Tab-separated table of C-alpha atoms in Angstrom:
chain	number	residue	atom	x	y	z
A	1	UNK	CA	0.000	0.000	0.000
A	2	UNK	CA	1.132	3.652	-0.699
A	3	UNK	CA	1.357	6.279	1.741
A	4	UNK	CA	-1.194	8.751	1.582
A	5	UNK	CA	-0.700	11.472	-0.712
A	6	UNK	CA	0.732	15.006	1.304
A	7	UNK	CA	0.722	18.485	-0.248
A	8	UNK	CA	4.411	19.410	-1.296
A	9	UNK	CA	4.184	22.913	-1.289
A	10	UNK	CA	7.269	23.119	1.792
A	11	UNK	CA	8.422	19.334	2.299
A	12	UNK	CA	12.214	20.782	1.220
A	13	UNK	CA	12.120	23.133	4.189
A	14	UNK	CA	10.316	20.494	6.307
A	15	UNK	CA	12.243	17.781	7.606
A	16	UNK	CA	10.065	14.592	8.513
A	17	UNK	CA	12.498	13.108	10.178
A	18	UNK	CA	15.722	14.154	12.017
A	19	UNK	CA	18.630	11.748	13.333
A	20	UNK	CA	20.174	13.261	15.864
A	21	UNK	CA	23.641	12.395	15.490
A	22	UNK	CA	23.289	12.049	11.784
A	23	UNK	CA	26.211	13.777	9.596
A	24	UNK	CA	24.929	14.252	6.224
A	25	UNK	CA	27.269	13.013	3.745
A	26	UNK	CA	28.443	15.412	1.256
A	27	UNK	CA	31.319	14.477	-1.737
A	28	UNK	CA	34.415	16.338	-0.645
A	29	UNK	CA	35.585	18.861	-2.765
A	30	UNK	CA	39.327	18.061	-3.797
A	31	UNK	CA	41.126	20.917	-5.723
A	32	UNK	CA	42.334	20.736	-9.167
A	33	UNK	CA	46.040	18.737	-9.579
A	34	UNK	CA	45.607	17.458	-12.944
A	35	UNK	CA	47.361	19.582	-14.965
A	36	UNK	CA	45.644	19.165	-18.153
A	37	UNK	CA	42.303	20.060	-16.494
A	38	UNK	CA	44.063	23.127	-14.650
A	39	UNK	CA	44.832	24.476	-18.003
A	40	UNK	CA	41.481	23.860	-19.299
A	41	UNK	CA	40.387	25.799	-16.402
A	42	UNK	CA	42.772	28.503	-16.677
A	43	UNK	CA	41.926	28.693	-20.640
A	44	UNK	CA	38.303	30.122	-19.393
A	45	UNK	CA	39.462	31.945	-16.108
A	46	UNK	CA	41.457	34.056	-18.468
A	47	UNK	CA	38.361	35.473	-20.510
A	48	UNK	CA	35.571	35.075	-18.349
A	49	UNK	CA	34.571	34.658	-14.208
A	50	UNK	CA	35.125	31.582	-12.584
A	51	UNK	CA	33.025	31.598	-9.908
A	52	UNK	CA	34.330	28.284	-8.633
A	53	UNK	CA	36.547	25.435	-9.583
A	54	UNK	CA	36.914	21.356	-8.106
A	55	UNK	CA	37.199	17.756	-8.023
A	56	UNK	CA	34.688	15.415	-7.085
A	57	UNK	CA	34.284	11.710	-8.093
A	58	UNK	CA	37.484	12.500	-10.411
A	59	UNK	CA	35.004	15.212	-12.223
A	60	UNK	CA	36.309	18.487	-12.562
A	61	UNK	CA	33.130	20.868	-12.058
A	62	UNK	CA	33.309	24.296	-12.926
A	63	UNK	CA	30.922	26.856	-11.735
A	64	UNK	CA	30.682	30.326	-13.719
A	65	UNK	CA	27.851	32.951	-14.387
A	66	UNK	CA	24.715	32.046	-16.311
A	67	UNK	CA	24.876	34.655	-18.691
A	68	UNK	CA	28.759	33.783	-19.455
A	69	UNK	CA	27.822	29.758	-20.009
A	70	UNK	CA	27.267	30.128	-23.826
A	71	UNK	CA	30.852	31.759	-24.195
A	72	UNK	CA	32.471	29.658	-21.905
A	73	UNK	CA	31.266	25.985	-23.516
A	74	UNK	CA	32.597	27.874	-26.829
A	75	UNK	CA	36.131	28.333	-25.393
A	76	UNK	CA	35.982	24.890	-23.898
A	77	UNK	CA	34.930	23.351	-27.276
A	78	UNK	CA	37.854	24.584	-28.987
A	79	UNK	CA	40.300	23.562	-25.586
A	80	UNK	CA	38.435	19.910	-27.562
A	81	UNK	CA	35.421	19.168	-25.556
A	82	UNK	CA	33.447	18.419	-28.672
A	83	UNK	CA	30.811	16.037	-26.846
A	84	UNK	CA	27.724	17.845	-24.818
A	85	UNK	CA	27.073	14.340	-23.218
A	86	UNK	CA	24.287	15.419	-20.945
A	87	UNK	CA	22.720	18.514	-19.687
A	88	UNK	CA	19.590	19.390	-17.226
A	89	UNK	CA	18.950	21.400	-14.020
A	90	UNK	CA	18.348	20.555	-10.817
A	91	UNK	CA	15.519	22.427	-8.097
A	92	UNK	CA	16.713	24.440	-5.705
A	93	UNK	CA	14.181	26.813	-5.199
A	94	UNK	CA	13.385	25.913	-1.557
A	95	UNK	CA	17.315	26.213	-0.638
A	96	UNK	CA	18.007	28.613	-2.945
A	97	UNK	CA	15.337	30.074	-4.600
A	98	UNK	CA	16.451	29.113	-8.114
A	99	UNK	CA	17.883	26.458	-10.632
A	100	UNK	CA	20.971	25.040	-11.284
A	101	UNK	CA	21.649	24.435	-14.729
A	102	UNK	CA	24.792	21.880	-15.667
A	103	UNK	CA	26.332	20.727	-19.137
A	104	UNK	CA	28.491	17.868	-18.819
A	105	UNK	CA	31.277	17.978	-21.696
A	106	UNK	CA	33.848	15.272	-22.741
A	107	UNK	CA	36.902	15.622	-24.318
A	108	UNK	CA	37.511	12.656	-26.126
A	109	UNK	CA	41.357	13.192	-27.131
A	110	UNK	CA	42.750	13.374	-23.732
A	111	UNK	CA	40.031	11.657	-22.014
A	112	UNK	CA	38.824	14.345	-19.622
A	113	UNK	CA	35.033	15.019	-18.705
A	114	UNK	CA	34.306	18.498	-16.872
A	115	UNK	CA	30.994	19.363	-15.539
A	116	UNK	CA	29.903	23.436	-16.153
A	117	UNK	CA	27.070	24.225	-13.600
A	118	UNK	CA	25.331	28.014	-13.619
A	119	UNK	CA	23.144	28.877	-11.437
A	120	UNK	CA	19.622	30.856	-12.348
A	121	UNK	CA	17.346	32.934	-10.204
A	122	UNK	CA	13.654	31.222	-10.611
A	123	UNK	CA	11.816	33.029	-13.592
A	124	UNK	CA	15.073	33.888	-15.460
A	125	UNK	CA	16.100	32.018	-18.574
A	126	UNK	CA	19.355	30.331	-20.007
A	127	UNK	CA	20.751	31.528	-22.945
A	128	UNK	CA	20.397	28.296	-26.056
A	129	UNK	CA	24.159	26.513	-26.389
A	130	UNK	CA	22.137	24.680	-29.491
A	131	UNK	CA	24.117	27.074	-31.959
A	132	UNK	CA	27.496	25.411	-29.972
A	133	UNK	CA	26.440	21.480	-29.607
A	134	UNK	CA	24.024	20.503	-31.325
A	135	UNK	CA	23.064	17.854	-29.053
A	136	UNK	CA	21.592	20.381	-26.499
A	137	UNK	CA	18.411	21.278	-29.307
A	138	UNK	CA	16.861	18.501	-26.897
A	139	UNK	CA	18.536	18.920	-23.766
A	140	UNK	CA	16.727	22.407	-23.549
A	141	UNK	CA	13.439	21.233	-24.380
A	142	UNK	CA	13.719	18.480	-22.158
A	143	UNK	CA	14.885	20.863	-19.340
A	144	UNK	CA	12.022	23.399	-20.454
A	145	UNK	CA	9.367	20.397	-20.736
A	146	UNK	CA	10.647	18.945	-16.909
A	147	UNK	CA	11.440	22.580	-14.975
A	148	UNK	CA	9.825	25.321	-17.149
A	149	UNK	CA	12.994	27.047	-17.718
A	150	UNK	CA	13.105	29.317	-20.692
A	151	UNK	CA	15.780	29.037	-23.303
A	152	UNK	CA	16.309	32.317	-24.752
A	153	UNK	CA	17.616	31.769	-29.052
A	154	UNK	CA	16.442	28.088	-28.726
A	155	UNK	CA	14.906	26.983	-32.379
A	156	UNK	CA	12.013	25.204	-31.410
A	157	UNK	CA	11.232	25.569	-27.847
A	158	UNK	CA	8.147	23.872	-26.917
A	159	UNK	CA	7.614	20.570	-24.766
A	160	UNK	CA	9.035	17.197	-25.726
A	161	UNK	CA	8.198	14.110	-23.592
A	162	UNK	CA	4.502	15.496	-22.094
A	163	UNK	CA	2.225	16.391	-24.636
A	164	UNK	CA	1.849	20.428	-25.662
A	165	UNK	CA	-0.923	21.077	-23.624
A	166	UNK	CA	0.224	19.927	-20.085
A	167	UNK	CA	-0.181	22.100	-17.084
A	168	UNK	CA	2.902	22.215	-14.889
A	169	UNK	CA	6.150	21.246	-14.864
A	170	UNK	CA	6.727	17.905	-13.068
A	171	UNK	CA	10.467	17.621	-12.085
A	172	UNK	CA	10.047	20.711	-9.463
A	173	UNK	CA	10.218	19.591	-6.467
A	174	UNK	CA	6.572	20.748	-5.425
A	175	UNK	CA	5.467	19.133	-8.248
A	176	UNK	CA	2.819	15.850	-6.893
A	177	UNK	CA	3.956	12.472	-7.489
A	178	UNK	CA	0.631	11.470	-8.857
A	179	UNK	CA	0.326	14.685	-10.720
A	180	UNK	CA	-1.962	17.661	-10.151
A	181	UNK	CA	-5.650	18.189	-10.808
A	182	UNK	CA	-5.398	18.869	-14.375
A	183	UNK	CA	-3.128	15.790	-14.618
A	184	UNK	CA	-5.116	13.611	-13.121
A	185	UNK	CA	-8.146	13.905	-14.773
A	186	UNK	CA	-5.920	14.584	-18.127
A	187	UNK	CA	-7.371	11.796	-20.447
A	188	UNK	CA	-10.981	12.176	-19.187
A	189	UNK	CA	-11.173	15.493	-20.297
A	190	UNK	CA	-8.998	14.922	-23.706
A	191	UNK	CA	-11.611	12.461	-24.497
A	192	UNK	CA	-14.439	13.037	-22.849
A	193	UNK	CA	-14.479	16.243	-21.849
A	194	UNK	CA	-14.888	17.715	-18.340
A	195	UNK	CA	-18.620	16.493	-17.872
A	196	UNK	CA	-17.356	12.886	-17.913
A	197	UNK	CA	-15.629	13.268	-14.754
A	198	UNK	CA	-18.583	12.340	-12.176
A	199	UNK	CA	-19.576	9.331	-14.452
A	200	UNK	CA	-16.238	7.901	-14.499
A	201	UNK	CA	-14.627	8.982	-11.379
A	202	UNK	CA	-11.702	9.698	-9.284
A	203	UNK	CA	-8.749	7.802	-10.047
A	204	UNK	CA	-8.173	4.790	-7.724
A	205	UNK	CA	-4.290	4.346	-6.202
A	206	UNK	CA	-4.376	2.416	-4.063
A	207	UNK	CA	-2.946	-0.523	-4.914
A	208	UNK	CA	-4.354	-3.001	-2.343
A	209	UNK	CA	-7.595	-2.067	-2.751
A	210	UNK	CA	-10.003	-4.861	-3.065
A	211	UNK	CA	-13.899	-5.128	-2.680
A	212	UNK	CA	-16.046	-7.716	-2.957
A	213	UNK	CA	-18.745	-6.050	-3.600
A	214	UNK	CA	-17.846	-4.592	-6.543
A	215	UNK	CA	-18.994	-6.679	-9.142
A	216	UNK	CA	-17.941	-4.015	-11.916
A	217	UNK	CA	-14.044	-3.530	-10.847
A	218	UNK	CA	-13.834	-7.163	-8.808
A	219	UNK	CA	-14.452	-11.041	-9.268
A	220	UNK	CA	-13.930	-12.800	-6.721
A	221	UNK	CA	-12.585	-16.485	-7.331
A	222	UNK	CA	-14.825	-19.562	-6.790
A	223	UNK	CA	-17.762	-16.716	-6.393
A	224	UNK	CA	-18.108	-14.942	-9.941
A	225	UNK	CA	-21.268	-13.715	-11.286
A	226	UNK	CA	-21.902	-10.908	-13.923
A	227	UNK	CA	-20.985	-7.953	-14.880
A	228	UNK	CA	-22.611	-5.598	-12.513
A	229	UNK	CA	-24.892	-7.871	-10.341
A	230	UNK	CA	-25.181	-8.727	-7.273
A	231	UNK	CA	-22.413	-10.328	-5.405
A	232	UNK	CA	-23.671	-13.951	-4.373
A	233	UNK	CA	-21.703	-16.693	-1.977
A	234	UNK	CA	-23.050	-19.179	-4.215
A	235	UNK	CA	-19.686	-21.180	-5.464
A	236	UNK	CA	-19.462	-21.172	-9.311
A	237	UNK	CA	-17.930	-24.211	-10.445
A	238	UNK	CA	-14.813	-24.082	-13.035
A	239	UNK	CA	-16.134	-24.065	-16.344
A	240	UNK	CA	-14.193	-25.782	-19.169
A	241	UNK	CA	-13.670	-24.854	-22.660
A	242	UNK	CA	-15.608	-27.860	-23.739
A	243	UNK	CA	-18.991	-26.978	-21.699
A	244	UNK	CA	-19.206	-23.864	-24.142
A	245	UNK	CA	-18.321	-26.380	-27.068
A	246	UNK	CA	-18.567	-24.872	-30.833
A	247	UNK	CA	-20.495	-27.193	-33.261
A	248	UNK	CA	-17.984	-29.896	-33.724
A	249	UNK	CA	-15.615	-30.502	-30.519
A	250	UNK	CA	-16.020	-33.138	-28.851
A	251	UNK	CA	-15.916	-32.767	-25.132
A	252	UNK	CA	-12.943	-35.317	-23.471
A	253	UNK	CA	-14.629	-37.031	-20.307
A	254	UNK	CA	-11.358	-37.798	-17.935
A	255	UNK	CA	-13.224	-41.119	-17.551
A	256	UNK	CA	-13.308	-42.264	-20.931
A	257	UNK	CA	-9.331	-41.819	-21.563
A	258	UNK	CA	-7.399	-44.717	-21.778
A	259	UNK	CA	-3.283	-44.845	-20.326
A	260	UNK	CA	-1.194	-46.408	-22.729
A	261	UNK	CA	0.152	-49.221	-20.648
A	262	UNK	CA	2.629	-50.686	-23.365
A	263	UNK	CA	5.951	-49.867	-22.869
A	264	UNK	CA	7.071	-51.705	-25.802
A	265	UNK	CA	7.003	-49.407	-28.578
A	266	UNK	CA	9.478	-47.642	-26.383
A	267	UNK	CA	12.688	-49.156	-25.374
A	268	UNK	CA	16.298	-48.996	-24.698
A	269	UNK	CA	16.357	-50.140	-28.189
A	270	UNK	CA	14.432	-47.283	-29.600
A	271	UNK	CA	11.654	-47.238	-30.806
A	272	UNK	CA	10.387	-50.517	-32.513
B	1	UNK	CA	-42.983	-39.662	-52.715
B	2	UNK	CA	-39.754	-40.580	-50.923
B	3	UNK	CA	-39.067	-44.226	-51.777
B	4	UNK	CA	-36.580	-44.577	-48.113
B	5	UNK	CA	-37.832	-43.299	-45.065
B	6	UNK	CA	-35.599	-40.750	-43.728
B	7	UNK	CA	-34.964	-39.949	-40.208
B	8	UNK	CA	-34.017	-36.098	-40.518
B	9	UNK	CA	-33.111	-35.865	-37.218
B	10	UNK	CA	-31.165	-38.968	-36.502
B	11	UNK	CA	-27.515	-38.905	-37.172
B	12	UNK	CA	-26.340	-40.436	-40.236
B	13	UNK	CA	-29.914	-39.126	-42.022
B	14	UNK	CA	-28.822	-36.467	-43.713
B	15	UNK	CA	-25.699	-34.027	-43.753
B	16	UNK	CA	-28.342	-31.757	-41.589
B	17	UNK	CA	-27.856	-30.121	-38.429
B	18	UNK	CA	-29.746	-28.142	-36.146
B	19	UNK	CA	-28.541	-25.427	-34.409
B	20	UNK	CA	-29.448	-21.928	-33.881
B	21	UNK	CA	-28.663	-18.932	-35.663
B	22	UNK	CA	-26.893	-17.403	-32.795
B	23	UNK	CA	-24.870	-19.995	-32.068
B	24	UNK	CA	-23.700	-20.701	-35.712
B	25	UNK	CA	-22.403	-17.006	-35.752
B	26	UNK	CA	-21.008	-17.420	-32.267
B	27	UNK	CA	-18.851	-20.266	-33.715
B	28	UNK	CA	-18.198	-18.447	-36.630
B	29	UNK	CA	-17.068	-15.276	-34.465
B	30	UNK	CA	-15.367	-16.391	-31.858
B	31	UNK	CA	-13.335	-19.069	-34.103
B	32	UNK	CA	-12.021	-16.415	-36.505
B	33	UNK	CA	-10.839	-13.738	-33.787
B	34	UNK	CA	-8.655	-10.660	-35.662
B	35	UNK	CA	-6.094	-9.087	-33.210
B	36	UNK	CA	-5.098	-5.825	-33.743
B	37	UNK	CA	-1.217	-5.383	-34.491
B	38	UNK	CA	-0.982	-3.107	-31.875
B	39	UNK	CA	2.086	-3.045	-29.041
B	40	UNK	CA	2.862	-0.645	-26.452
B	41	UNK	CA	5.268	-1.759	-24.171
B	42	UNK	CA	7.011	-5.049	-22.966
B	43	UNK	CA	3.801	-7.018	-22.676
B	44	UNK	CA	3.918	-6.660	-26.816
B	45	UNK	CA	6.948	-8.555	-26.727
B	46	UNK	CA	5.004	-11.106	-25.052
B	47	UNK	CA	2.304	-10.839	-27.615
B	48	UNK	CA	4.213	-11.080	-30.514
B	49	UNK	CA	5.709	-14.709	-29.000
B	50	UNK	CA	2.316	-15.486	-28.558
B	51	UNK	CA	1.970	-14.862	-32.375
B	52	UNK	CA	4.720	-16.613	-33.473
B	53	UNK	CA	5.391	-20.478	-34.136
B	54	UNK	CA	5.962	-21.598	-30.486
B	55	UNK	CA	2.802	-20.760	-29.254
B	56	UNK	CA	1.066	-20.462	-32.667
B	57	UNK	CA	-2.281	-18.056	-32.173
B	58	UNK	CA	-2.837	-19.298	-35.691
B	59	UNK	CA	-3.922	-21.723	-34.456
B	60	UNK	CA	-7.547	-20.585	-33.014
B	61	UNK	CA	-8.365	-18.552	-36.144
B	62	UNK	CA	-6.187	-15.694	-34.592
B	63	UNK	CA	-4.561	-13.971	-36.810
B	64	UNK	CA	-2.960	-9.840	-36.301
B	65	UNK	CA	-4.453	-7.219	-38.845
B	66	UNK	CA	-2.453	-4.279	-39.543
B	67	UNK	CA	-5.556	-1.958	-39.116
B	68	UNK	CA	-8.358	-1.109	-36.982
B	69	UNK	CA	-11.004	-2.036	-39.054
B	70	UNK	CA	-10.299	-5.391	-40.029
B	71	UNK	CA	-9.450	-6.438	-36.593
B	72	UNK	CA	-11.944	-7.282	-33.788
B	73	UNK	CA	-9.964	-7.825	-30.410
B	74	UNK	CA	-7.874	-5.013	-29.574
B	75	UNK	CA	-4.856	-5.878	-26.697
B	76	UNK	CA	-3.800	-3.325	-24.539
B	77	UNK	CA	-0.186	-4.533	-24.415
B	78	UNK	CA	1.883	-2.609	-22.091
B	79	UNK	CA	1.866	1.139	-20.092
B	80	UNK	CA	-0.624	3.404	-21.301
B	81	UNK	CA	0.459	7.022	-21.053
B	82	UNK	CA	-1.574	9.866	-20.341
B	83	UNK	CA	-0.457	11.207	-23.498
B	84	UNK	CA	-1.168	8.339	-25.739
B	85	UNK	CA	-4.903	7.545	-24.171
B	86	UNK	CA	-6.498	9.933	-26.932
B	87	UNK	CA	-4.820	7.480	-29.443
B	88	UNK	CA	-5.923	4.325	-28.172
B	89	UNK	CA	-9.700	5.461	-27.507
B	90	UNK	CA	-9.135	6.389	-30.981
B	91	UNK	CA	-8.220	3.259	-32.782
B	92	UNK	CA	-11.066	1.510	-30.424
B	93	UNK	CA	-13.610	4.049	-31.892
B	94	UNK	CA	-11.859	2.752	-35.543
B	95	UNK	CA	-12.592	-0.868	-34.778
B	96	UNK	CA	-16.110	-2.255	-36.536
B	97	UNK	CA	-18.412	-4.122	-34.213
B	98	UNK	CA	-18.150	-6.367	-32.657
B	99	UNK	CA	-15.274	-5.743	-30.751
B	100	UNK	CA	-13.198	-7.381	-27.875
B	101	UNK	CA	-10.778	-5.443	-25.477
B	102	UNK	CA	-8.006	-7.588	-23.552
B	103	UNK	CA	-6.399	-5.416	-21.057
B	104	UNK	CA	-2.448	-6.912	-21.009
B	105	UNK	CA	-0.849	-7.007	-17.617
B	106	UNK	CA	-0.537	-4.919	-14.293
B	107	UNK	CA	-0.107	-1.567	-16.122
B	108	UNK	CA	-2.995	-1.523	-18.112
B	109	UNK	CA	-4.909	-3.165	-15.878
B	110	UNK	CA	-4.292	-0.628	-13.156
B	111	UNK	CA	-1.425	1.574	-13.738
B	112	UNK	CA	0.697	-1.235	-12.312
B	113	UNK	CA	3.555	0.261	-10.572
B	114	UNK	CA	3.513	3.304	-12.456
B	115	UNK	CA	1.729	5.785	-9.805
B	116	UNK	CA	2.663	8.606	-10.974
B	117	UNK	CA	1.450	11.645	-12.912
B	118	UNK	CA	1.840	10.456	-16.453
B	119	UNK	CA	0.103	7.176	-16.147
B	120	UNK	CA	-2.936	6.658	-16.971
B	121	UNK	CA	-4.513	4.464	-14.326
B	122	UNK	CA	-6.527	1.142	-16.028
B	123	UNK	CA	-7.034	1.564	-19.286
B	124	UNK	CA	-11.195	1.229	-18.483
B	125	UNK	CA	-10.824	4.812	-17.466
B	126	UNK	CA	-10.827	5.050	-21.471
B	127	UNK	CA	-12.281	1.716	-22.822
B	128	UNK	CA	-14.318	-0.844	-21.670
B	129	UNK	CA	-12.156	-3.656	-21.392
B	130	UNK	CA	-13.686	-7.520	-21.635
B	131	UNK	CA	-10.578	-9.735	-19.928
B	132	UNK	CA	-8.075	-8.292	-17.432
B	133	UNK	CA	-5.179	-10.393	-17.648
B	134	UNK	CA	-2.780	-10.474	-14.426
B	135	UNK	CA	1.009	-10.524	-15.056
B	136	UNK	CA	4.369	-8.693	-15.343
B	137	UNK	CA	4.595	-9.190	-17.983
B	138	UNK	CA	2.083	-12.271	-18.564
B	139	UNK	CA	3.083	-15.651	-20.056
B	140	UNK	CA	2.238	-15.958	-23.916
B	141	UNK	CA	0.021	-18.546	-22.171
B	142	UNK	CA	-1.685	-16.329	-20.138
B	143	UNK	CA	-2.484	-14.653	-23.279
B	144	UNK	CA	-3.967	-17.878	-24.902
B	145	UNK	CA	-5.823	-18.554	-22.329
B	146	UNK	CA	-7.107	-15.313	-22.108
B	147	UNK	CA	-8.199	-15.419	-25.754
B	148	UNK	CA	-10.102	-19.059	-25.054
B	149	UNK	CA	-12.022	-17.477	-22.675
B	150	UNK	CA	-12.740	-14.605	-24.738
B	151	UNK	CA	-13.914	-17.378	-27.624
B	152	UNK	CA	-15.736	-18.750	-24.556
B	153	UNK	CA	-17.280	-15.163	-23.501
B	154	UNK	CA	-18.226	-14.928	-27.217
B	155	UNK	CA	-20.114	-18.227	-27.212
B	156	UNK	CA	-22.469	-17.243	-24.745
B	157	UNK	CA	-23.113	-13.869	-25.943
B	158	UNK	CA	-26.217	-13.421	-28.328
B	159	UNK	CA	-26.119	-12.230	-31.667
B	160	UNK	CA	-28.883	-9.464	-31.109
B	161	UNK	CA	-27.030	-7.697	-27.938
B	162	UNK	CA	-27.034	-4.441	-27.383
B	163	UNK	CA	-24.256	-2.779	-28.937
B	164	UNK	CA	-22.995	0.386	-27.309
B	165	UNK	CA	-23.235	3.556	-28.746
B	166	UNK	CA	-19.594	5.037	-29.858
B	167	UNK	CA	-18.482	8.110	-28.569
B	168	UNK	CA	-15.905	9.761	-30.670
B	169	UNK	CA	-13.125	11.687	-29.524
């Protein structure tokens, strides 16, 4: 069974539960040795702001201004980062009160990946590196589609995954698991139209629910009976696929079967 | 004047047998079931086993249509998106009478263990559905036996039942 559903609207400033001698774990922050990566580093630092530069998990991550991240993936393209492998943003707005937007580059000739993270105000928009790597045309509309951040000189910015006329964007954090009002009732209204809602209903999510009285939604084993009638403890017996038998089937009685009892035809021999 | 008594009724009379009407078109129906080629998810993969050579729908006079109006059973094979329902009540609405539904495993069934936003939960919310088959994905034989009890559902209905209206998208 599920838990109950909660309104999200604060659950990031909220904690549910608090350890008291928990220590969060966070990935430490090593500085920059390598000395290729230094130089990419220093390659940007000399044109435009870094706001911050280090290691973790062997990444080097890079953090400069969001109005600056168009320029800088263009210096760091020609340093030979060629591959935009991925690219998205992640919800801060209850710690931060904004987004943080990250392109992930590789640099296939000396093997390096370094990870270019901006961070946006909520409501402001990210300039389109489409014109730069091609593979972000997506990216953006992915990131638009999921967080409802605007790309500013994207091509073709309009949602990707959910279709066009979705309300809300569902990879914010206040965003409800099982979607909000409009989502919920999504289909009925696509195909029915709004009227339909009473006559079909609320959707039903929980997972263990079970009634026997139900004969429309439920049919209980040993106990069925039609399609909207009556529930009955009368015990239905197993039917067959004989007993509804089309014109020429014959129906096998278990009783008039005969075991083949001669083993002869089958031997050590083979077969005779 | 017949010069042999015949016994009409008696086996071996005549080639002659008695049935009734609705039962002759049940067994015509319900032998020659059309599935629709129509896959959604990993439950199709499932399907399409159960219309190939091991399991053989062939077999009970199943055979897949490429379109919605030669076909008569449509399965729900698989996760049904919010964003695809229109599509689906769609092809259903394409589909000449009579017509079967077979709801495919947990997700169409019930959303499954998609709970979430995009899902659309049971695909009755869109169709009426005739079998619900259980599974993650189900067996090709689950399948089979789900269409011998749809032959079997078939057999008892009558030719002259009510048909319900179509409501088109």
């Amino acid at each position: 069974m599920f838990r109950p559903y909660q309104p999200k609207d604060n659950v990031q400033k909220k904690a549910y539960y608090t350890d008291r001698f928990l220590v969060v774990p966070e990935v430490p922050k090593l500085p920059v040795e390598d000395s290729v990566s230094a130089k990419h580093i220093s390659a940007v630092a000399g044109k435009f702001e870094v706001l911050e530069s280090y290691m973790q998990r062997d990444n080097v991550v890079m953090i400069v201004n969001a109005k600056e991240v168009k320029s800088v993936l263009t210096v760091l393209k020609e340093e030979g980062y060629t591959v935009l492998s991925e690219m998205s943003a992640v919800d801060f707005i209850a710690q931060k009160g904004g987004y943080e937007v990250f392109y992930q580059l590789l640099n296939m000739s000396v093997a390096k990946r370094i990870r270019v993270k901006c961070f946006i105000k909520e409501g402001e928009a990210v300039e389109s590196v489409q014109s730069v790597f091609r593979a972000a045309d997506w990216s953006e509309r992915e990131m638009y589609d999921m967080f409802g951040i605007h790309v500013v000189n994207h091509p073709c910015l309009k949602r990707i995954l959910l279709p066009e006329d979705w309300h809300g964007y569902p990879l914010n954090k206040t965003y409800p698991l099982q979607g909000d009002e409009t989502a919920q009732w999504y289909e009925i209204d696509m195909i029915y139209g709004k009227e339909y809602r009473d006559i079909i209903g609320p959707e039903q999510r929980d997972a263990a629910y079970v009634n026997e009285e139900d004969t429309r939604n439920f049919s209980r084993l040993g106990h069925e009976v039609a399609f909207g009638e009556e529930a009955s403890q009368e015990i239905t017996p197993i039917r067959y696929q004989e007993d509804d038998k089309p014109l020429f089937v014959k129906r096998m009685r278990p009783e008039e079967t005969k075991e083949r009892n001669d083993k002869s035809w089958h031997t050590k021999e083979g077969v005779k | 004047m017949a010069q042999h008594e015949v016994n009409y009724l008696q086996q071996g009379g005549l080639p002659i047998m008695l049935t009734t009407v609705d039962k002759l078109v049940n067994w015509g129906r319900s032998n020659s079931l059309w599935f629709f080629t129509f896959g959604l998810a990993c439950c199709a993969i499932e399907m399409m086993a159960s219309g190939a050579g091991r399991f053989d729908f062939d077999r009970y006079g199943i055979i897949f249509r490429a379109s919605p109006r030669q076909s008569e059973v449509i399965v729900i094979s698989g996760t049904v998106t919010k964003k695809y329902a229109p599509f689906i009540r769609r092809l259903y609405d394409q589909m000449a009478e009579p017509k079967w539904v077979i709801s495919m495993g947990s997700c169409s069934n019930t959303g499954g263990m998609f709970n979430t936003y995009s899902t659309v939960q049971g695909v009755d919310r869109i169709i009426p559905v005739d079998i619900y088959l259980p599974g993650c994905a189900p067996r090709p034989e689950t399948l089979q036996y789900a269409a011998l009890m749809l032959q079997q559902k078939i057999r008892r209905e009558s030719m002259n039942r009510k048909i319900s209206s179509k409501r088109f998208v």
